[in-house]
JSON list of C-alpha atoms in Angstrom, two decimals:
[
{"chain": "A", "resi": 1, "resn": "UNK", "atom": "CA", "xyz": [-16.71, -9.39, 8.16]},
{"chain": "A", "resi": 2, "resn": "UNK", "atom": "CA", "xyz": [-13.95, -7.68, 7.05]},
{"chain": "A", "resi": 3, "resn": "UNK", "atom": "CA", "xyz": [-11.82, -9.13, 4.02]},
{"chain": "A", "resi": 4, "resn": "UNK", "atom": "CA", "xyz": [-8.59, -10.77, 4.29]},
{"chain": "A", "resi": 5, "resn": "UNK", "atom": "CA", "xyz": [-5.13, -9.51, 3.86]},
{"chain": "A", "resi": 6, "resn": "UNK", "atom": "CA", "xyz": [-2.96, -9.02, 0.84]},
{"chain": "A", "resi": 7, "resn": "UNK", "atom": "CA", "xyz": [-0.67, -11.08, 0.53]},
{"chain": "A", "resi": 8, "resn": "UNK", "atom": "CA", "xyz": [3.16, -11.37, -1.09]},
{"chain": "A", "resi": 9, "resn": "UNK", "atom": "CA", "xyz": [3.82, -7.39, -0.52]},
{"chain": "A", "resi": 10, "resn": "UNK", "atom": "CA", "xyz": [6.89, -5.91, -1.69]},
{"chain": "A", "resi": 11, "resn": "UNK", "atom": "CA", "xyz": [8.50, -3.18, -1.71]},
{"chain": "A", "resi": 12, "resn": "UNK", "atom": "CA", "xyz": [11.15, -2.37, -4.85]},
{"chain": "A", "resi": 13, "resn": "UNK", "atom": "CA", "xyz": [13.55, 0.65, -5.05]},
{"chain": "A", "resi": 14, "resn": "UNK", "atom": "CA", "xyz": [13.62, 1.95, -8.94]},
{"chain": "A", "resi": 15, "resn": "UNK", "atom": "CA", "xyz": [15.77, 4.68, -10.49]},
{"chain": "A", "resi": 16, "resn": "UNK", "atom": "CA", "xyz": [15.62, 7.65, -8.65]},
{"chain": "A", "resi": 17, "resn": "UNK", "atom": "CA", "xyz": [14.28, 7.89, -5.30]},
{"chain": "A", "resi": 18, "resn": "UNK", "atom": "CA", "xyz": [10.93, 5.91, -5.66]},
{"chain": "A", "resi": 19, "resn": "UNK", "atom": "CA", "xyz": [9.88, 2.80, -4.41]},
{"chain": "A", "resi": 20, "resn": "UNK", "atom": "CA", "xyz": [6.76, 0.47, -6.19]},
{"chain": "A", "resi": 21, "resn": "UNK", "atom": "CA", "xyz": [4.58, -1.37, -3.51]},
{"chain": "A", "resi": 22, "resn": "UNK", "atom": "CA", "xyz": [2.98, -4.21, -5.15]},
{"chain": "A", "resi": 23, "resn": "UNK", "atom": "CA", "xyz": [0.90, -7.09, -3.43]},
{"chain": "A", "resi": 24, "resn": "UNK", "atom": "CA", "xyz": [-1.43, -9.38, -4.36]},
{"chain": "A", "resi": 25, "resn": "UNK", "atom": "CA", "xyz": [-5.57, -9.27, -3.78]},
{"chain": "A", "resi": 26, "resn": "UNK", "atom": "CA", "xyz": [-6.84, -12.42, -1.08]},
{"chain": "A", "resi": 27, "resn": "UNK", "atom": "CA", "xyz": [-9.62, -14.03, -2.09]},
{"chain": "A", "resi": 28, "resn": "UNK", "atom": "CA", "xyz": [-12.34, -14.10, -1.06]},
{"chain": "A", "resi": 29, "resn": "UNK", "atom": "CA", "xyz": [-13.82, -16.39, 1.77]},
{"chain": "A", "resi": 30, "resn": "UNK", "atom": "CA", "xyz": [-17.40, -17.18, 1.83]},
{"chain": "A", "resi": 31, "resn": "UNK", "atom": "CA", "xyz": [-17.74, -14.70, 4.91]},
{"chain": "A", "resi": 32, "resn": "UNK", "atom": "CA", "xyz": [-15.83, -12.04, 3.92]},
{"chain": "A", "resi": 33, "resn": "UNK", "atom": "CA", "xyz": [-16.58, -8.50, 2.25]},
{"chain": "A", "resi": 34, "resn": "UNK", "atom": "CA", "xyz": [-15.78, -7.50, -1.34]},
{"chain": "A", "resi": 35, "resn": "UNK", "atom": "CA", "xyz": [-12.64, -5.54, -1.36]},
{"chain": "A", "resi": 36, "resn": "UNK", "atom": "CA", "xyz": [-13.43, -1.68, -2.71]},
{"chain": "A", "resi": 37, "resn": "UNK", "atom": "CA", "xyz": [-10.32, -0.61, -2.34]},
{"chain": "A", "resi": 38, "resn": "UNK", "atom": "CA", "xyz": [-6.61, -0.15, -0.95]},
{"chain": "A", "resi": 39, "resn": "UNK", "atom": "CA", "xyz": [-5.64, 3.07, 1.54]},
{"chain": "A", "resi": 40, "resn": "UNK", "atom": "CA", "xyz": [-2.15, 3.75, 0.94]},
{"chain": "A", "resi": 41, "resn": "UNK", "atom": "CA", "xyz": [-0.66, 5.33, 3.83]},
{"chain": "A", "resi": 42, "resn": "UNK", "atom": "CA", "xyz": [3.34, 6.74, 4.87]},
{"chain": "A", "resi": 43, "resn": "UNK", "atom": "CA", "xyz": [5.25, 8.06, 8.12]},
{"chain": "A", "resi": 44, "resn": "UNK", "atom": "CA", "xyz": [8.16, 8.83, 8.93]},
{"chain": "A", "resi": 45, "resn": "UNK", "atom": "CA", "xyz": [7.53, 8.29, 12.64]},
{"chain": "A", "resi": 46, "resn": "UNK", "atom": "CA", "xyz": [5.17, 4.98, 12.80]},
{"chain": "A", "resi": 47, "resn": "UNK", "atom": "CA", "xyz": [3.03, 7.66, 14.36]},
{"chain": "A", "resi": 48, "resn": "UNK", "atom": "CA", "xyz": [1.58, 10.70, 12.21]},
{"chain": "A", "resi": 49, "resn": "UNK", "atom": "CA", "xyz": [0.16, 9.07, 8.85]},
{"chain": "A", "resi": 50, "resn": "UNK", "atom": "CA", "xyz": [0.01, 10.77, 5.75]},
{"chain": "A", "resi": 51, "resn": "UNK", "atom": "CA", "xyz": [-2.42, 10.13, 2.66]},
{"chain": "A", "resi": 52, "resn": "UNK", "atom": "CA", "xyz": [-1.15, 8.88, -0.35]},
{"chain": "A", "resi": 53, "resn": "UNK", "atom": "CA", "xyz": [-3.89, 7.38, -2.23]},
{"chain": "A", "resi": 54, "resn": "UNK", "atom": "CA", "xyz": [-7.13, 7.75, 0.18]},
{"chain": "A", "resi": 55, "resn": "UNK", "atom": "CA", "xyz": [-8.71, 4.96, -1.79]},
{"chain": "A", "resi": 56, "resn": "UNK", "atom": "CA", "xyz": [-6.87, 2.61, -4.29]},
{"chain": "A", "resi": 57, "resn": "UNK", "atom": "CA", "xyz": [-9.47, 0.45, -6.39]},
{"chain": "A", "resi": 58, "resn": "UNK", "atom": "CA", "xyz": [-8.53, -3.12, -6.11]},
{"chain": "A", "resi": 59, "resn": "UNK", "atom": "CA", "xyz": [-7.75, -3.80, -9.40]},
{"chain": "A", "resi": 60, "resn": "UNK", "atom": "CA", "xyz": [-5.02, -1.47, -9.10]},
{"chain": "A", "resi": 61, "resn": "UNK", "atom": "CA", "xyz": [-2.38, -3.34, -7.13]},
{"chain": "A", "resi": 62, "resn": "UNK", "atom": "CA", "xyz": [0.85, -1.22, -7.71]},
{"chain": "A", "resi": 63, "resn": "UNK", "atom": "CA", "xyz": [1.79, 1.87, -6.35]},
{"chain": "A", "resi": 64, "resn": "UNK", "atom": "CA", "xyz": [5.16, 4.25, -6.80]},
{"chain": "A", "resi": 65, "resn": "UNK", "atom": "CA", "xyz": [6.21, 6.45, -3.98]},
{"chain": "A", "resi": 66, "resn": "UNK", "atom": "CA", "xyz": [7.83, 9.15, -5.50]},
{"chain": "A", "resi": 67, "resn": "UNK", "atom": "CA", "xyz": [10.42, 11.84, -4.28]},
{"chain": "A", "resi": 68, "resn": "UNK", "atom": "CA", "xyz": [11.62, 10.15, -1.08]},
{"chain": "A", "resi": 69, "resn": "UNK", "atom": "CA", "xyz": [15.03, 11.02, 0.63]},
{"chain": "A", "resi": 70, "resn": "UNK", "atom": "CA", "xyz": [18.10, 9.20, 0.52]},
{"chain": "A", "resi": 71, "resn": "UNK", "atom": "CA", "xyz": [18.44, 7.19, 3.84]},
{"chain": "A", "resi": 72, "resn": "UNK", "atom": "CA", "xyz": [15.39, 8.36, 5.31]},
{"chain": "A", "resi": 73, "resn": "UNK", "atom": "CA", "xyz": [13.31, 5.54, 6.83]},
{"chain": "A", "resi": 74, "resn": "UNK", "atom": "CA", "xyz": [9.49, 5.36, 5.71]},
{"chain": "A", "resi": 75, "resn": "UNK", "atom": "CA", "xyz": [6.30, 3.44, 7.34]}
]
């Protein structure tokens, strides 16, 4: 079974074009898999995905987006 959701995701703007995802790891129902790892994904369509971390250990639950254009919209 596959494991739960994150939970309490943000996303925070920080000097400079970047944004920091954060969230917070589930836990862990009796049923449920060990998490591995996060896949951190963007678009700028909600269609074509682009890699940005193929696999993101789970202790590691912060990420910075960096470079990203004024007023463009992100998925």
């Amino acid at each position: 079974m596959l494991p739960s959701r994150g939970t309490n995701f943000t996303a925070t703007t920080v000097a400079g074009n970047k944004i920091e995802l954060a969230w917070i790891e589930p836990s862990q129902g009796w049923n449920e898999s060990d998490i591995s790892g996060y896949k951190i994904e963007r678009s700028l369509d909600n269609s074509a995905w682009d890699d940005l971390v193929p696999i993101c250990k789970d202790w590691r639950l912060r990420y910075t987006d960096i470079n990203l254009t004024t007023n463009q919209r992100y998925y």
